[in-house]
Coordinates of C-alpha atoms and ligand atoms in Angstrom, one line a residue:
Chain A
M1 CA 60.8 83.2 117.5
T2 CA 65.0 83.3 117.4
E3 CA 66.6 83.7 120.8
L4 CA 70.0 85.7 122.7
T5 CA 72.3 83.2 123.5
K6 CA 74.7 85.9 125.9
V7 CA 78.0 83.9 126.7
V8 CA 80.6 87.2 125.7
M9 CA 77.7 89.3 126.5
R10 CA 76.7 88.0 129.4
L11 CA 77.4 91.0 131.2
D12 CA 75.2 93.2 128.7
G13 CA 73.7 96.3 130.4
V14 CA 75.7 95.3 133.9
A15 CA 76.9 99.3 135.3
D16 CA 80.6 99.7 135.0
A17 CA 81.5 96.1 133.7
H18 CA 84.4 97.3 132.5
R19 CA 86.2 97.8 136.2
L20 CA 87.7 94.9 137.6
D21 CA 85.7 94.3 140.6
V22 CA 82.4 94.5 138.8
Y23 CA 84.2 92.0 136.9
E24 CA 84.9 90.1 139.5
A25 CA 82.1 90.6 141.8
N26 CA 80.1 88.9 138.7
G27 CA 82.5 85.5 138.6
G28 CA 85.4 87.3 136.7
Y29 CA 89.1 85.6 136.5
S30 CA 87.1 82.0 138.5
A31 CA 88.6 80.6 134.7
L32 CA 92.0 82.3 135.6
R33 CA 92.0 80.4 139.6
K34 CA 90.6 77.5 138.0
A35 CA 92.9 77.1 134.8
L36 CA 96.0 77.8 136.9
G37 CA 95.2 75.9 140.4
E38 CA 93.1 73.0 139.1
M39 CA 94.5 72.4 135.6
K40 CA 98.0 71.5 133.8
P41 CA 98.6 73.9 130.2
Q42 CA 97.6 70.6 128.3
E43 CA 94.1 70.1 129.8
V44 CA 93.5 73.3 129.0
I45 CA 94.2 73.1 125.6
D46 CA 92.4 69.5 125.7
E47 CA 89.4 71.4 127.0
V48 CA 89.3 74.2 124.6
K49 CA 89.5 71.4 121.9
A50 CA 87.1 69.3 122.9
S51 CA 84.3 72.3 123.5
G52 CA 84.8 73.5 119.4
L53 CA 85.7 76.5 119.8
R54 CA 86.6 78.0 116.3
G55 CA 88.0 81.0 115.8
K56 CA 85.6 84.3 115.1
G57 CA 88.0 86.8 113.1
G58 CA 86.9 85.0 109.5
A59 CA 88.0 82.0 108.8
G60 CA 86.2 79.5 111.5
F61 CA 89.3 77.6 112.5
P62 CA 89.2 75.6 115.9
A63 CA 91.4 77.6 118.1
G64 CA 92.4 74.4 120.4
L65 CA 94.0 72.8 117.2
K66 CA 96.3 76.3 116.3
W67 CA 96.9 76.1 120.2
S68 CA 98.4 72.7 120.2
F69 CA 100.8 73.6 116.7
V70 CA 102.9 75.9 118.5
P71 CA 106.1 73.7 119.4
Q72 CA 105.8 72.8 123.8
D73 CA 109.5 72.8 123.6
H74 CA 110.9 75.6 121.9
P75 CA 113.4 77.7 123.7
G76 CA 112.9 81.1 124.2
P77 CA 109.8 83.8 124.2
K78 CA 106.6 82.8 122.8
Y79 CA 103.7 85.2 121.9
L80 CA 100.2 85.8 121.7
A81 CA 99.1 88.5 119.1
C82 CA 95.2 89.6 120.0
N83 CA 93.5 90.6 116.8
A84 CA 91.4 93.5 118.2
D85 CA 92.0 95.1 114.7
E86 CA 88.9 95.1 113.2
G87 CA 88.5 96.2 109.9
E88 CA 86.0 93.9 108.4
P89 CA 83.2 96.1 106.9
G90 CA 79.9 95.8 109.0
T91 CA 81.9 94.1 111.9
F92 CA 81.7 96.0 115.6
K93 CA 81.9 92.9 118.0
D94 CA 85.1 93.8 119.4
R95 CA 84.8 96.8 119.6
W96 CA 82.0 96.6 122.0
I97 CA 83.8 93.7 124.2
I98 CA 87.3 95.9 124.3
E99 CA 85.1 98.7 125.5
N100 CA 82.8 97.2 127.6
N101 CA 84.1 94.2 128.9
P102 CA 87.7 94.5 128.4
H103 CA 88.6 91.4 131.3
E104 CA 87.0 89.2 129.8
M105 CA 89.1 89.1 126.6
I106 CA 92.0 89.6 129.1
E107 CA 90.5 86.8 131.0
G108 CA 90.9 84.7 127.7
C109 CA 94.3 86.0 126.5
I110 CA 96.2 85.0 130.0
I111 CA 94.2 80.8 129.9
C112 CA 95.7 80.9 126.3
A113 CA 99.0 82.2 127.2
Y114 CA 98.9 79.8 130.4
A115 CA 98.2 76.9 128.0
V116 CA 100.6 77.4 125.2
G117 CA 103.4 78.4 127.4
L118 CA 103.5 82.3 126.0
S119 CA 105.5 85.2 127.7
H120 CA 103.9 88.1 126.1
I121 CA 100.8 89.1 125.1
Y122 CA 100.3 92.2 122.2
V123 CA 96.8 92.9 121.6
Y124 CA 96.9 94.8 118.2
C125 CA 94.4 97.3 118.5
R126 CA 93.2 99.3 115.3
G127 CA 94.5 102.7 115.4
E128 CA 91.0 104.6 115.6
F129 CA 90.4 102.4 119.0
Y130 CA 90.9 105.6 121.5
E131 CA 88.4 105.0 123.8
G132 CA 89.2 101.4 123.2
K133 CA 92.8 101.6 123.7
R134 CA 92.3 103.3 127.1
K135 CA 90.0 100.5 128.7
I136 CA 92.0 97.7 127.6
E137 CA 95.0 99.8 129.2
Q138 CA 93.3 100.6 132.8
A139 CA 91.2 96.6 132.6
A140 CA 95.3 95.5 132.0
K141 CA 97.3 98.0 135.1
E142 CA 94.1 96.8 137.6
A143 CA 95.0 93.3 136.6
Y144 CA 98.4 93.5 137.1
A145 CA 97.9 95.2 140.7
K146 CA 95.8 92.2 141.3
G147 CA 98.6 89.6 140.5
Y148 CA 96.8 87.9 137.5
L149 CA 99.4 89.6 135.3
G150 CA 102.8 89.7 135.4
E151 CA 105.6 87.4 137.3
N152 CA 104.3 83.9 139.3
I153 CA 101.0 84.9 138.3
L154 CA 98.6 83.5 141.3
G155 CA 101.6 82.0 142.8
S156 CA 101.4 79.7 140.2
G157 CA 104.8 80.4 138.9
F158 CA 104.1 81.2 135.7
S159 CA 104.3 84.5 134.2
T160 CA 103.2 86.5 131.5
H161 CA 103.1 89.8 129.9
L162 CA 100.4 92.3 128.5
T163 CA 101.0 95.3 125.9
V164 CA 98.2 97.4 124.2
H165 CA 100.2 97.8 120.5
T166 CA 98.5 100.2 117.8
G167 CA 97.6 100.3 114.7
A168 CA 97.4 103.3 112.5
G169 CA 94.6 103.1 109.7
S170 CA 95.1 99.9 107.4
Y171 CA 92.6 97.3 107.0
E172 CA 95.4 94.7 105.5
C173 CA 97.1 94.3 109.5
G174 CA 93.8 93.1 110.8
E175 CA 95.3 89.4 108.5
E176 CA 97.7 88.0 110.5
T177 CA 100.8 87.7 109.2
A178 CA 100.7 91.4 108.4
L179 CA 99.9 92.3 111.9
L180 CA 103.1 90.5 112.5
T181 CA 105.2 92.3 110.1
S182 CA 103.4 96.0 111.6
M183 CA 104.1 95.1 114.8
E184 CA 107.6 94.3 114.2
G185 CA 107.4 97.8 112.7
G186 CA 107.0 97.4 109.1
R187 CA 104.4 98.5 105.9
G188 CA 101.5 95.8 106.7
H189 CA 102.3 93.2 104.3
P190 CA 101.6 90.0 104.7
K191 CA 104.1 86.9 104.9
I192 CA 104.5 83.6 103.2
K193 CA 103.1 80.6 105.2
P194 CA 104.7 78.1 105.8
P195 CA 106.4 78.9 108.1
F196 CA 103.0 79.1 110.3
P197 CA 103.3 81.7 113.0
A198 CA 102.7 78.7 115.1
S199 CA 106.2 77.9 114.6
E200 CA 107.6 81.3 113.2
G201 CA 105.6 84.2 114.2
A202 CA 106.3 87.7 115.7
W203 CA 110.2 88.4 116.0
R204 CA 110.4 84.4 114.1
K205 CA 109.3 83.1 117.4
P206 CA 106.2 81.0 117.7
T207 CA 103.1 82.9 118.2
V208 CA 99.3 82.5 117.7
I209 CA 97.0 84.8 116.8
N210 CA 93.2 85.0 117.9
N211 CA 90.6 87.5 117.5
V212 CA 89.2 89.5 120.6
E213 CA 85.9 87.5 120.8
T214 CA 87.7 84.0 120.5
L215 CA 89.6 84.8 123.5
A216 CA 86.7 86.3 125.5
T217 CA 84.4 82.8 124.5
V218 CA 87.5 81.3 126.8
P219 CA 86.8 82.3 130.4
A220 CA 83.3 80.7 130.0
V221 CA 84.4 77.4 128.0
I222 CA 87.1 76.8 130.7
T223 CA 84.4 77.6 133.9
Q224 CA 81.0 75.6 132.3
G225 CA 83.2 73.2 130.9
A226 CA 84.0 71.5 127.0
Q227 CA 80.5 69.6 127.3
W228 CA 78.2 72.8 127.8
H229 CA 80.4 74.9 124.9
A230 CA 79.7 71.7 122.7
G231 CA 76.4 71.4 123.7
M232 CA 75.1 74.4 121.8
G233 CA 74.9 75.5 117.8
T234 CA 75.2 72.9 115.8
E235 CA 76.9 69.1 114.8
K236 CA 80.5 71.3 112.9
S237 CA 79.5 75.0 114.2
K238 CA 79.4 74.4 118.0
G239 CA 78.6 77.5 120.5
V240 CA 77.5 80.6 119.9
K241 CA 78.5 84.1 117.8
M242 CA 78.4 87.6 118.4
V243 CA 76.2 88.6 115.0
C244 CA 76.7 92.1 113.9
V245 CA 73.8 93.1 112.2
S246 CA 74.1 96.7 110.2
G247 CA 71.9 98.6 107.2
H248 CA 68.8 98.6 106.4
V249 CA 67.0 96.9 109.6
E250 CA 64.9 98.3 112.0
R251 CA 67.0 97.7 114.9
P252 CA 70.7 97.5 114.2
G253 CA 73.1 95.9 116.5
I254 CA 74.8 93.1 118.1
Y255 CA 73.1 90.0 118.7
E256 CA 75.1 87.0 120.1
V257 CA 72.8 83.5 119.7
E258 CA 73.8 79.9 119.3
F259 CA 75.0 78.9 115.5
G260 CA 72.4 77.3 113.7
V261 CA 69.9 79.6 113.8
P262 CA 67.9 81.2 110.9
A263 CA 69.6 84.2 109.4
S264 CA 66.0 85.1 108.6
G265 CA 65.2 84.9 112.3
I266 CA 68.0 87.2 113.3
I267 CA 67.1 90.2 110.2
N268 CA 63.1 90.2 111.7
D269 CA 62.6 88.6 115.1
L270 CA 66.2 90.6 116.4
A271 CA 66.7 93.2 114.4
G272 CA 63.1 94.6 113.7
G273 CA 63.3 93.9 110.7
V274 CA 63.8 95.7 107.1
W275 CA 63.7 99.2 107.9
K276 CA 60.4 101.4 106.5
G277 CA 58.6 98.8 105.5
R278 CA 60.5 97.6 103.0
Q279 CA 61.2 94.4 101.3
L280 CA 65.0 92.7 101.8
K281 CA 67.1 92.9 98.6
G282 CA 69.7 90.9 99.8
Y283 CA 72.6 90.3 102.4
F284 CA 75.6 90.1 103.0
P285 CA 76.0 87.1 105.8
G286 CA 79.5 87.9 107.2
G287 CA 81.3 91.0 106.2
S288 CA 81.7 92.6 102.7
S289 CA 84.2 89.9 102.0
T290 CA 81.4 87.3 101.7
P291 CA 79.4 86.8 98.7
V292 CA 75.5 88.7 98.6
L293 CA 72.9 85.8 99.1
P294 CA 69.4 87.0 97.5
A295 CA 66.4 87.6 99.8
E296 CA 65.3 84.4 98.9
K297 CA 68.4 82.7 100.6
A298 CA 67.1 84.6 104.3
D299 CA 66.4 81.1 105.4
V300 CA 69.5 79.8 105.5
L301 CA 71.2 78.4 108.8
Y302 CA 73.5 81.0 110.3
D303 CA 76.5 78.5 111.0
Y304 CA 79.8 78.0 108.5
E305 CA 78.7 74.9 106.7
S306 CA 75.4 76.1 105.8
I307 CA 75.9 79.9 104.5
A308 CA 78.9 77.8 102.7
E309 CA 76.2 75.5 101.3
A310 CA 74.4 78.3 100.1
G311 CA 77.0 79.8 98.6
S312 CA 79.1 82.1 100.5
M313 CA 80.8 82.4 104.0
L314 CA 79.8 83.1 107.2
G315 CA 82.8 85.5 108.0
S316 CA 83.2 87.7 110.8
G317 CA 79.4 87.2 112.1
A318 CA 78.5 90.7 109.8
L319 CA 75.3 90.5 108.8
I320 CA 74.4 93.7 106.5
A321 CA 71.6 93.4 105.2
F322 CA 69.9 96.2 102.4
D323 CA 66.4 96.7 100.8
N324 CA 65.0 96.7 97.6
E325 CA 65.5 100.5 96.6
T326 CA 68.7 99.9 97.5
D327 CA 70.8 101.1 94.1
V328 CA 73.6 97.9 94.2
V329 CA 76.0 99.1 91.7
R330 CA 76.5 101.8 93.4
M331 CA 77.1 99.9 96.8
A332 CA 80.0 97.1 94.8
E333 CA 81.3 100.1 94.0
V334 CA 81.8 102.0 97.5
I335 CA 83.1 98.2 98.5
T336 CA 85.6 97.8 95.4
R337 CA 87.1 101.4 95.8
F338 CA 87.3 100.0 99.7
Y339 CA 89.9 96.8 98.2
A340 CA 91.1 99.1 95.7
W341 CA 92.8 101.7 98.6
E342 CA 93.0 99.3 100.9
S343 CA 95.3 96.7 99.3
C344 CA 98.6 96.4 100.5
G345 CA 99.9 96.5 97.4
K346 CA 102.7 93.5 97.3
C347 CA 101.0 91.8 95.1
T348 CA 100.2 92.1 91.6
P349 CA 97.0 90.6 91.0
C350 CA 95.2 92.4 94.1
R351 CA 97.2 95.4 93.8
E352 CA 96.1 96.1 89.5
G353 CA 93.4 94.1 89.9
T354 CA 91.2 95.6 92.6
R355 CA 92.2 99.3 91.2
W356 CA 91.4 98.1 87.3
M357 CA 87.2 96.9 88.9
L358 CA 87.5 99.8 90.7
Q359 CA 88.3 102.1 87.9
I360 CA 85.2 100.1 85.6
Y361 CA 82.9 100.7 88.0
E362 CA 83.8 104.1 88.3
R363 CA 83.0 104.2 84.3
I364 CA 79.9 103.0 84.7
L365 CA 78.3 104.9 87.4
N366 CA 79.5 108.0 85.3
G367 CA 77.6 106.3 82.5
G368 CA 80.8 105.5 80.5
G369 CA 79.8 101.5 81.0
R370 CA 80.5 99.0 78.1
M371 CA 78.3 95.7 77.9
D372 CA 81.7 94.2 77.9
D373 CA 82.6 95.7 81.2
L374 CA 80.3 93.0 82.8
E375 CA 82.6 89.9 81.4
L376 CA 85.9 91.9 82.0
L377 CA 85.0 92.0 85.7
L378 CA 83.6 89.0 85.7
S379 CA 87.4 88.1 84.3
I380 CA 89.1 89.6 86.8
C381 CA 87.5 88.1 89.3
N382 CA 88.8 85.1 88.0
N383 CA 92.2 86.7 87.9
L384 CA 92.4 87.6 91.7
E385 CA 90.6 84.5 93.6
F386 CA 93.3 82.3 94.6
K387 CA 95.5 83.4 92.6
S388 CA 96.6 86.2 95.1
F389 CA 99.4 86.3 97.6
C390 CA 96.8 86.8 100.7
P391 CA 93.1 86.0 101.1
F392 CA 92.6 89.9 100.9
G393 CA 92.4 89.5 97.1
D394 CA 89.5 86.3 97.6
A395 CA 87.5 88.4 99.5
A396 CA 87.9 91.4 96.9
V397 CA 85.9 89.6 94.4
G398 CA 82.7 88.2 96.6
V399 CA 81.2 91.2 96.0
V400 CA 81.3 91.9 92.1
R401 CA 80.8 88.7 91.2
S402 CA 77.4 88.0 93.2
T403 CA 76.2 91.4 92.8
I404 CA 76.8 90.8 89.0
N405 CA 75.2 87.1 89.2
L406 CA 72.3 88.3 91.6
Y407 CA 71.0 91.6 89.9
R408 CA 72.7 91.7 85.9
D409 CA 69.7 93.4 85.1
E410 CA 70.9 96.8 87.3
Y411 CA 74.5 96.9 85.8
E412 CA 72.6 96.1 82.2
E413 CA 70.5 99.4 83.6
Y414 CA 73.5 101.9 83.7
I415 CA 75.0 100.5 80.6
R416 CA 72.3 100.7 78.1
E417 CA 70.9 103.6 79.4
H418 CA 74.0 105.8 79.6
K419 CA 72.7 106.9 82.8
V420 CA 74.4 108.8 85.7
Y421 CA 75.4 108.0 89.6
R422 CA 74.8 111.8 90.8
R423 CA 77.6 111.6 93.2
R424 CA 76.9 113.9 96.9
F425 CA 80.8 114.1 97.3
V426 CA 84.1 112.6 95.6
P427 CA 85.8 110.7 97.4
V428 CA 90.2 110.6 97.7
K429 CA 92.4 108.8 98.8
H430 CA 94.9 110.0 101.3
Chain B
M1 CA 116.5 120.7 102.7
T2 CA 114.7 118.4 105.4
V3 CA 114.2 120.7 108.4
S4 CA 115.7 119.2 111.4
V5 CA 113.4 118.8 114.2
Q6 CA 113.6 118.3 117.9
L7 CA 111.5 115.3 119.4
H8 CA 109.7 116.4 122.1
P9 CA 110.6 114.6 125.1
E10 CA 107.6 113.7 126.4
L11 CA 107.5 111.4 123.3
R12 CA 111.2 110.3 124.1
K13 CA 109.7 109.3 127.7
W14 CA 106.8 107.5 126.1
V15 CA 109.0 105.6 123.7
E16 CA 111.8 104.7 126.6
E17 CA 109.1 103.7 128.6
R18 CA 107.6 101.1 126.3
L19 CA 110.6 100.1 125.4
S20 CA 111.3 97.3 127.5
R21 CA 108.1 95.3 126.2
Y22 CA 109.8 94.5 123.1
P23 CA 112.3 92.4 121.8
T24 CA 113.7 95.2 119.1
R25 CA 113.7 99.4 119.2
R26 CA 111.7 99.0 115.7
S27 CA 108.3 97.7 116.8
L28 CA 107.7 100.8 118.4
L29 CA 108.2 102.4 115.2
V30 CA 104.2 102.4 114.0
P31 CA 103.1 103.4 117.5
T32 CA 105.6 106.3 117.7
L33 CA 104.5 108.0 115.1
M34 CA 101.1 107.2 116.0
Q35 CA 101.9 108.9 119.3
A36 CA 104.4 111.6 117.3
Q37 CA 101.1 113.5 116.1
K38 CA 100.4 114.2 120.2
Y39 CA 103.0 116.9 120.1
H40 CA 104.4 117.8 116.4
D41 CA 101.6 118.8 114.1
Y42 CA 102.2 116.2 111.1
A43 CA 104.7 113.4 110.0
S44 CA 107.3 116.0 108.5
P45 CA 110.4 114.2 106.7
G46 CA 112.2 116.0 110.0
L47 CA 110.4 114.5 112.2
M48 CA 110.9 110.9 110.4
Q49 CA 114.5 111.4 110.4
A50 CA 114.3 112.5 114.3
V51 CA 112.0 108.9 115.1
A52 CA 114.9 106.6 112.9
A53 CA 117.5 108.5 115.0
L54 CA 115.9 107.0 118.0
L55 CA 114.3 103.7 117.2
D56 CA 117.5 103.1 114.6
V57 CA 116.0 101.9 111.6
P58 CA 117.1 103.6 108.4
E59 CA 115.3 106.9 107.5
S60 CA 113.8 105.6 104.0
E61 CA 112.1 102.7 105.6
V62 CA 110.6 105.1 108.3
M63 CA 109.1 107.3 105.0
S64 CA 108.4 103.3 103.8
V65 CA 106.2 103.1 106.7
A66 CA 105.0 106.0 107.9
S67 CA 103.5 106.5 103.9
F68 CA 102.0 102.8 104.6
Y69 CA 99.3 103.8 107.0
T70 CA 96.6 106.4 106.5
L71 CA 96.9 107.7 110.3
I72 CA 100.1 109.0 110.2
A73 CA 99.6 112.4 108.1
K74 CA 103.1 113.1 105.9
H75 CA 101.2 116.3 104.9
P76 CA 100.4 119.2 107.5
V77 CA 96.6 119.0 108.3
G78 CA 94.5 121.7 110.6
R79 CA 93.8 121.1 114.1
H80 CA 90.6 119.2 114.0
I81 CA 90.7 116.0 111.7
V82 CA 87.0 114.8 110.6
Q83 CA 86.7 111.6 109.4
V84 CA 83.2 110.2 108.2
C85 CA 82.9 106.7 107.5
H86 CA 82.5 106.2 103.8
N87 CA 81.9 102.2 103.8
V88 CA 78.7 99.9 103.4
S89 CA 77.0 100.3 106.3
C90 CA 77.1 103.5 106.2
Y91 CA 76.6 104.5 102.7
L92 CA 73.0 102.3 103.4
R93 CA 71.9 104.9 106.5
G94 CA 72.8 108.0 104.8
C95 CA 76.4 108.8 104.8
D96 CA 76.5 110.8 101.8
E97 CA 74.0 113.0 103.2
V98 CA 75.8 113.5 105.7
I99 CA 79.9 113.9 104.1
A100 CA 77.8 116.6 101.0
Q101 CA 77.0 118.3 104.7
L102 CA 80.2 118.1 106.1
E103 CA 81.7 119.8 102.6
E104 CA 79.1 122.5 102.9
R105 CA 79.5 124.1 106.4
L106 CA 83.0 123.7 106.5
G107 CA 83.7 124.9 102.9
C108 CA 86.4 122.9 101.9
K109 CA 86.1 119.1 100.1
V110 CA 86.7 115.8 101.1
G111 CA 90.5 115.8 101.9
E112 CA 90.7 119.4 102.6
T113 CA 91.9 121.7 105.4
T114 CA 89.8 125.0 105.8
E115 CA 90.7 128.2 105.7
D116 CA 91.5 128.8 108.9
G117 CA 93.3 125.7 109.6
K118 CA 90.7 124.3 111.8
F119 CA 89.7 121.2 110.1
T120 CA 91.1 118.9 107.9
L121 CA 88.0 117.1 105.9
I122 CA 88.7 113.2 105.2
T123 CA 86.4 109.8 104.5
V124 CA 87.5 106.9 105.8
E125 CA 86.8 102.7 105.8
C126 CA 84.9 101.1 108.5
L127 CA 85.0 102.8 112.2
A128 CA 83.8 99.5 113.2
A129 CA 80.8 101.2 114.7
C130 CA 78.1 100.1 111.4
G131 CA 75.7 99.5 114.1
S132 CA 75.0 102.7 115.0
A133 CA 75.5 104.3 110.9
P134 CA 76.5 107.1 109.9
V135 CA 79.2 107.4 112.1
M136 CA 82.1 110.1 111.8
M137 CA 85.4 111.0 114.8
V138 CA 86.3 114.8 115.5
D139 CA 89.9 113.6 116.6
E140 CA 89.3 110.8 119.3
K141 CA 85.6 111.2 119.6
L142 CA 82.9 109.1 117.8
Y143 CA 79.9 110.4 117.0
E144 CA 76.7 108.1 116.2
N145 CA 73.5 108.1 114.1
V146 CA 74.7 110.8 112.6
T147 CA 72.0 113.2 110.7
P148 CA 73.2 116.7 108.5
E149 CA 71.4 118.7 111.1
Q150 CA 73.6 117.9 113.7
I151 CA 76.9 118.8 112.0
D152 CA 77.2 122.4 112.7
R153 CA 76.7 120.9 116.7
I154 CA 78.9 118.5 116.8
L155 CA 81.7 120.9 115.3
A156 CA 81.0 123.6 117.9
E157 CA 81.9 121.1 120.1
A158 CA 85.7 120.9 118.7
D159 CA 86.8 123.8 120.8
Ligands
FMN501 C1 92.2 91.3 104.9 C2 91.9 90.5 105.9 C3 91.5 91.2 107.5 C4 91.3 90.6 108.0 N1 90.9 91.6 109.4 C5 91.0 90.9 111.0 C6 90.3 91.6 111.8 O1 90.5 92.8 111.8 N2 89.9 90.9 112.9 C7 90.5 89.4 112.9 O2 90.2 88.9 114.2 N3 90.8 88.7 112.2 C8 91.6 89.1 111.1 N4 91.3 88.8 110.0 C9 91.3 87.2 110.1 C10 93.2 86.8 110.3 O3 93.8 86.6 109.0 C11 92.8 85.3 111.6 O4 92.4 84.5 110.7 C12 92.5 85.7 112.9 O5 92.7 86.9 113.5 C13 92.7 84.4 113.7 O6 91.8 84.6 115.1 P1 90.3 83.3 114.9 O7 91.9 81.9 115.0 O8 90.5 84.1 116.7 O9 89.9 84.0 114.1 C14 91.7 89.1 108.9 C15 91.8 88.3 107.6 C16 92.3 88.5 106.3 C17 92.5 88.3 105.2
SF4_502 S1 95.8 90.0 98.7 FE1 98.2 90.9 97.6 S2 98.4 93.2 97.4 FE2 96.2 92.3 98.2 S3 96.4 93.0 100.6 FE3 96.6 90.4 100.1 S4 99.4 90.7 99.7 FE4 99.2 92.4 99.5
FES503 S1 81.0 101.1 107.0 FE1 80.5 102.8 108.5 S2 81.5 102.2 110.7 FE2 80.9 100.3 109.6

């Protein structure tokens, strides 16, 4: 039986956990007190490094290592951007944290700011999170009143501030450098690296960018210690992950597990198995940006390395399952439309390639596909991948290439028989 | 000719209260355009001119930025915005039926506004609520596990 290991979700089910008094009654802000009172900033960084905590926003980059890249002696302000843009289709964990346990994230932000010496925390929240923005603002107000934020926090001499910054509907703004451009008041276009944000980020000042879930894990690492965290998960993927399960399962939801449990255990034991008594056809292990794995690979262990070995990515931990009755071509069109419409337009391969792929999908679904369209799609994939300005371009090819490779017969059936997909509505870009 | 717009005093106050939190005025551009929609019908050319002056950003850049973000309405919209997710997890759990029902009950297509100006219907990308797909929003309120049968009740909730 696959079991839950609740770390970030430890207060799941506790009423009003978003309130400061409830959070404190459950041990909240003791990690901050410990860090400020007993640890030097470098010791906090070392602890997070030793814990093996990896970024939960998609790339899995070691958090402590990222923090250590910020130059300690840099004069002037340095910033933390907490990435609450949560836009990867299939992902809905950050919303849970923000709405149910915002103090856990805020406490993690303050500890990070203390460790790295950051003077201001910006929580970049996607525009549609109206409730979430209110919750964080309220929680920050409580934290300011209690002296956890602001000047001379808990008498330590350390000061930092927190501001909630809203996005306005753009997937690409979740990419860390596009997020910074957006925060500076621009279109959500990414910036060239190097310089990396750790040396030149928001307003050209050193900036740490971490995902909500990553930061919300930090308090537990500080209170329970690096060894405790490193003892969970696998050799290289240490700790836990909030896995968002959606699609054709009986009980979609967020399941926090140790890295290394079998994906099939998450689908069957935790999410209740495939719905309606049907069979699993395949799944996206880590969001719409990650290549589809077939049902035969459902036993793969849920950690970064095992999923990579199986030919996909763990991404943001969004497991989207689909059953044997799924129209895979239409599903791929839905996702390709997403990339075509959300491409920021800065670079040609992605801007043009994603749209071209969408046009091809549309003609296949309208009964006008050509047999060489499949090779054409694959060649566009090759011209996007690793040739785009940011990882968005790579993300856009995952579904196209993997579904053509795995379910080619379904594409060919559409084309050969001039099958027409009966649309229930016509999507319009706005 | 652009009709000039006076920014709502509450909006000015909102901006002024936040300026000290940023190293540049321009940083408030996207939040201001979002907030402006609480007081103004939409991001009209006149409104963008006024925001440009307030935040010391060239007008053309305000328009460029506004045009990038889907939540900033560049055209007049209805009093209520109905956003339905059409992305993958919602597709897998039947959002197409929900969208078809919305078109039917509202009497307008995706991308259009009802004749009485009450609702604008749009489909949007993943709303980060895929665990309760299909989902939709009316203004700031999220509706989860939506079925076509619930549409009338949901629409009736908007005044
Ligand atoms: C197109 C694109 C969209 C992204 N969207 C998000 C997002 O919504 N939230 C997030 O935390 N990271 C997102 N990322 C990853 C960020 O670029 C970055 O790696 C992450 O925020 C770093 O935090 P972490 O190390 O804690 O994971 C996205 C990346 C790309 C390429
Ligand atoms: S790959 Fe290019 S066009 Fe696509 S989102 Fe990144 S920068 Fe923009
Ligand atoms: S796909 Fe609809 S909310 Fe995520």
